[in-house]
Coordinates of C-alpha atoms in Angstrom, one line a residue:
Y26 CA -92.6 80.5 3.2
V27 CA -92.3 83.8 5.2
L28 CA -90.3 85.2 2.2
L29 CA -93.0 83.9 -0.3
G30 CA -95.7 85.6 1.8
T31 CA -93.8 88.8 1.5
V32 CA -93.5 88.4 -2.2
I33 CA -97.3 87.9 -2.5
E34 CA -97.8 91.1 -0.7
K35 CA -95.4 93.1 -2.8
A36 CA -96.6 91.6 -6.1
S37 CA -100.4 92.0 -5.3
G38 CA -100.4 95.2 -3.3
Q39 CA -102.6 93.4 -0.7
S40 CA -101.9 92.0 2.7
Y41 CA -101.2 88.2 2.8
P42 CA -104.6 87.5 4.6
A43 CA -106.6 89.7 2.2
F44 CA -105.0 88.0 -0.9
L45 CA -105.7 84.5 0.3
K46 CA -109.3 85.4 1.1
A47 CA -110.0 87.0 -2.3
N48 CA -108.0 84.5 -4.5
V49 CA -108.4 81.1 -2.6
L50 CA -110.8 81.0 0.3
D51 CA -113.8 82.9 -1.1
P52 CA -113.7 81.3 -4.5
L53 CA -113.7 77.8 -2.9
G54 CA -116.3 78.8 -0.3
M55 CA -114.0 78.2 2.6
K56 CA -115.9 80.3 5.1
D57 CA -114.4 78.7 8.2
T58 CA -110.7 79.3 7.1
G59 CA -108.5 82.3 7.5
V60 CA -105.2 83.8 8.7
E61 CA -105.0 84.6 12.4
T62 CA -104.3 88.4 12.7
G63 CA -104.9 88.9 16.5
D64 CA -108.7 89.4 16.2
A65 CA -110.9 86.9 18.0
V66 CA -112.0 83.9 16.0
P67 CA -115.3 82.5 17.1
G68 CA -115.2 78.8 18.0
L69 CA -111.3 78.5 17.7
A70 CA -110.0 75.6 19.6
V71 CA -107.6 75.8 22.6
G72 CA -104.3 74.2 21.8
Y73 CA -102.7 71.9 24.4
T74 CA -99.2 70.5 25.0
R75 CA -97.8 68.0 27.6
A76 CA -96.2 69.3 30.8
Q77 CA -94.3 66.1 30.9
A78 CA -93.6 64.7 27.4
A79 CA -93.8 61.0 28.5
D80 CA -97.1 61.5 30.4
P81 CA -100.2 61.7 28.1
A82 CA -102.3 62.8 31.1
S83 CA -100.2 65.9 31.8
L84 CA -101.9 68.1 29.2
K85 CA -101.9 71.9 29.8
P86 CA -102.7 74.8 27.5
A87 CA -99.8 75.5 25.1
P88 CA -97.7 78.6 25.4
P89 CA -99.0 81.4 23.2
I90 CA -97.2 82.4 20.0
H91 CA -98.1 85.5 18.0
M92 CA -99.1 84.6 14.5
S93 CA -96.9 87.3 13.0
V94 CA -94.0 84.9 13.8
P95 CA -95.0 82.0 11.5
F96 CA -96.8 84.4 9.1
A97 CA -97.1 82.7 5.7
A98 CA -95.4 79.5 7.1
G99 CA -98.5 78.8 9.2
A100 CA -100.9 81.1 11.1
M101 CA -104.0 79.7 9.5
Y102 CA -107.0 78.1 11.0
S103 CA -109.5 75.8 9.3
T104 CA -111.9 72.9 9.6
V105 CA -111.9 69.4 8.1
G106 CA -115.0 70.4 6.0
D107 CA -113.3 73.4 4.5
L108 CA -110.1 71.4 3.8
L109 CA -112.2 69.0 1.9
K110 CA -113.2 71.9 -0.3
L111 CA -109.4 72.6 -0.8
D112 CA -109.0 68.9 -1.7
R113 CA -111.7 69.1 -4.4
A114 CA -109.9 72.0 -5.9
V115 CA -106.7 69.9 -6.0
A116 CA -108.5 66.9 -7.5
S117 CA -110.1 69.1 -10.3
R118 CA -107.0 71.3 -10.6
A119 CA -109.2 74.4 -10.0
L120 CA -107.9 78.0 -9.4
L121 CA -104.5 77.6 -10.9
K122 CA -103.1 77.0 -14.4
K123 CA -102.4 73.3 -15.2
D124 CA -98.6 73.9 -15.3
S125 CA -98.7 75.5 -11.9
W126 CA -100.4 72.4 -10.4
E127 CA -97.8 70.2 -12.1
R128 CA -95.0 72.2 -10.5
M129 CA -96.7 72.0 -7.1
L130 CA -97.2 68.3 -7.2
T131 CA -94.0 67.2 -8.8
R132 CA -91.0 66.5 -6.7
V133 CA -88.1 68.9 -7.3
Q134 CA -86.0 68.2 -4.1
G135 CA -86.4 65.1 -2.1
N136 CA -90.2 64.6 -1.7
Y137 CA -90.9 68.3 -2.1
G138 CA -92.8 69.9 -4.9
Y139 CA -93.5 73.6 -4.8
G140 CA -95.2 73.8 -1.4
W141 CA -96.6 70.2 -1.3
M142 CA -95.0 66.9 -0.5
A143 CA -95.3 64.3 -3.3
S144 CA -94.1 60.8 -2.7
K145 CA -94.3 57.7 -4.9
Q146 CA -94.9 54.6 -2.7
P147 CA -93.5 51.1 -3.6
N148 CA -97.0 50.0 -4.5
G149 CA -97.2 52.7 -7.2
R150 CA -99.5 55.0 -5.3
T151 CA -98.8 58.7 -5.3
F152 CA -99.3 60.6 -2.0
V153 CA -99.5 64.4 -2.1
G154 CA -100.1 66.7 0.9
H155 CA -98.4 68.1 3.9
D156 CA -98.3 67.7 7.7
G157 CA -98.1 70.7 10.0
G158 CA -97.6 71.6 13.6
I159 CA -97.3 74.7 15.9
N160 CA -97.8 75.4 19.6
G161 CA -100.8 73.3 20.7
F162 CA -101.8 72.1 17.3
S163 CA -100.9 69.4 14.7
S164 CA -102.4 68.6 11.3
S165 CA -102.2 66.2 8.4
F166 CA -103.5 66.5 4.8
R167 CA -102.8 63.6 2.6
R168 CA -104.5 62.5 -0.7
L169 CA -103.9 59.5 -2.9
E170 CA -104.0 60.7 -6.5
E171 CA -104.9 57.5 -8.2
E172 CA -107.8 56.6 -5.9
D173 CA -108.9 60.2 -5.3
L174 CA -108.9 59.6 -1.6
V175 CA -108.1 62.3 1.0
F176 CA -107.2 62.0 4.7
I177 CA -107.5 65.1 6.8
A178 CA -106.8 65.2 10.5
L179 CA -106.7 68.3 12.8
R180 CA -105.8 68.0 16.4
N181 CA -105.5 70.6 19.2
Q182 CA -102.4 69.0 20.7
D183 CA -98.8 69.4 19.5
A184 CA -97.4 66.1 20.5
G185 CA -98.6 62.4 20.0
P186 CA -98.7 59.8 17.2
N187 CA -99.5 60.8 13.7
F188 CA -102.4 58.5 13.0
S189 CA -102.8 59.4 9.3
N190 CA -100.8 56.4 8.2
D191 CA -103.2 54.2 10.1
L192 CA -106.2 55.9 8.5
V193 CA -104.7 55.3 5.0
A194 CA -104.1 51.6 5.9
I195 CA -107.6 51.1 7.2
A196 CA -109.1 52.6 4.0
L197 CA -106.9 50.4 1.7
G198 CA -107.3 47.2 3.8
A199 CA -103.6 47.2 4.7
P200 CA -102.1 46.1 8.0
Y201 CA -102.0 48.8 10.8
Q202 CA -101.3 48.9 14.5
V203 CA -103.5 50.4 17.2
P204 CA -101.4 52.8 19.3
K205 CA -101.0 51.6 22.8
K206 CA -100.1 53.4 26.0
R207 CA -96.4 53.0 26.9
A208 CA -95.4 52.5 30.4
L209 CA -92.3 54.5 31.6
A210 CA -89.6 52.3 33.2
K211 CA -87.1 53.2 35.8
V212 CA -83.7 52.9 34.3
D213 CA -80.2 54.0 35.6
P214 CA -79.2 57.0 33.3
A215 CA -75.7 55.8 33.5
L216 CA -76.7 53.1 31.1
Y217 CA -77.4 55.8 28.4
D218 CA -73.6 56.3 27.9
D219 CA -73.5 52.9 26.1
Y220 CA -76.1 54.2 23.6
V221 CA -74.5 57.5 22.7
G222 CA -73.3 57.5 19.1
E223 CA -74.4 57.6 15.5
Y224 CA -76.6 54.9 13.9
Q225 CA -76.9 54.7 10.1
L226 CA -80.2 53.6 8.6
A227 CA -79.2 54.5 5.0
P228 CA -76.1 56.1 3.4
T229 CA -77.6 59.7 3.8
F230 CA -79.8 59.1 6.8
S231 CA -78.7 58.5 10.4
I232 CA -79.9 58.9 14.0
T233 CA -77.5 60.5 16.5
V234 CA -78.0 59.6 20.1
T235 CA -76.7 61.8 22.9
R236 CA -77.2 62.0 26.7
D237 CA -78.1 65.1 28.6
G238 CA -78.0 64.1 32.3
A239 CA -80.9 61.8 32.9
R240 CA -82.3 62.4 29.4
L241 CA -81.6 60.4 26.3
L242 CA -81.9 62.5 23.1
T243 CA -82.1 61.4 19.4
Q244 CA -81.8 63.5 16.3
A245 CA -82.4 62.2 12.8
T246 CA -80.7 63.7 9.8
G247 CA -82.2 67.1 9.0
Q248 CA -84.7 66.9 11.9
Q249 CA -85.0 68.4 15.4
Q250 CA -83.6 66.8 18.5
I251 CA -86.3 64.6 20.3
E252 CA -86.2 63.0 23.7
V253 CA -86.9 59.3 24.0
F254 CA -88.2 57.5 27.1
P255 CA -87.3 54.1 28.5
E256 CA -89.8 51.3 28.3
S257 CA -87.1 48.9 29.4
E258 CA -83.3 49.0 29.6
T259 CA -83.0 48.4 25.8
T260 CA -86.3 49.8 24.3
F261 CA -87.2 53.5 24.2
F262 CA -90.3 55.2 22.9
L263 CA -91.1 58.6 21.3
T264 CA -94.0 60.7 22.2
V265 CA -94.1 63.0 19.2
V266 CA -94.7 60.1 16.9
D267 CA -95.7 56.5 17.5
A268 CA -92.2 54.9 17.2
Q269 CA -89.8 52.9 19.3
L270 CA -86.0 52.3 19.4
T271 CA -84.5 49.0 20.6
F272 CA -80.8 49.0 21.1
Q273 CA -78.8 45.8 20.2
R274 CA -75.7 44.3 21.8
D275 CA -73.3 41.6 20.6
A276 CA -72.2 38.7 22.6
D277 CA -69.6 40.8 24.4
G278 CA -72.3 43.2 25.5
K279 CA -71.2 46.0 23.1
V280 CA -73.9 48.1 21.6
T281 CA -73.7 47.5 17.8
G282 CA -77.0 48.9 16.5
L283 CA -80.6 49.7 17.0
V284 CA -84.0 48.9 15.4
L285 CA -86.5 51.7 14.7
R286 CA -90.1 50.5 14.7
Q287 CA -92.5 52.9 13.1
A288 CA -95.7 52.7 10.9
G289 CA -95.6 48.9 11.0
R290 CA -92.0 48.7 9.7
E291 CA -88.8 47.6 11.4
M292 CA -85.7 49.4 10.3
P293 CA -82.3 48.3 11.5
A294 CA -79.4 50.8 11.9
K295 CA -75.8 49.9 12.4
K296 CA -73.8 51.9 14.9
V297 CA -71.1 53.7 13.0
K298 CA -69.6 56.0 15.6

């Protein structure tokens, strides 16, 4: 996206913020949206992070990041109301040519189109949109194409459960779980050695568990490394999303797999290494 932003500047002869303002934001009337360039933005929220990842009460202002770093891969501010205007443009296929919209919203690699996620659900519904996150902030923009429903969530905190799935479930009358506060248990870190290994959820998707002293770390295929925290000797919870891992042992006490619980689903994984 940084490269694409540079292409926009070279092709248009304008700065990236100026091009977006003239060609997207102004035409859609998105007056409370822009690219941070270092100038003061009236009413801009302060972003927060957790001093201790497992403690929701340990919030503190997030460390600053200059917006020239994310550039076209982020650096924008907005409001829910303005993003609704963007959604109306998506629904009516405004601003762009029809074939451009089709390219954006059609999967070309995994669930990615050109810039947007596009996933077909087992129930036949099509989700398009994108989640985002940066120091002190997280966001979610998801729309159901067939129902013309949109779910927009902006939060000035960079860690915690993504509740967009629950909002979707509530709107559709589907089951959902209310997030609950997880209690941190005292566990001997020596126990973590038993859990180290690779757990396969699907042929091309695994969770790798490692130990770093008194910390237990997990890393899913293609994703960043995340610390998990003990709720008991066998169950651990994540703080960046509302998910839990429960390790399983056989009759001889050997760890043979785990179960990942997330978004109302239970996904077993066999220990393969």
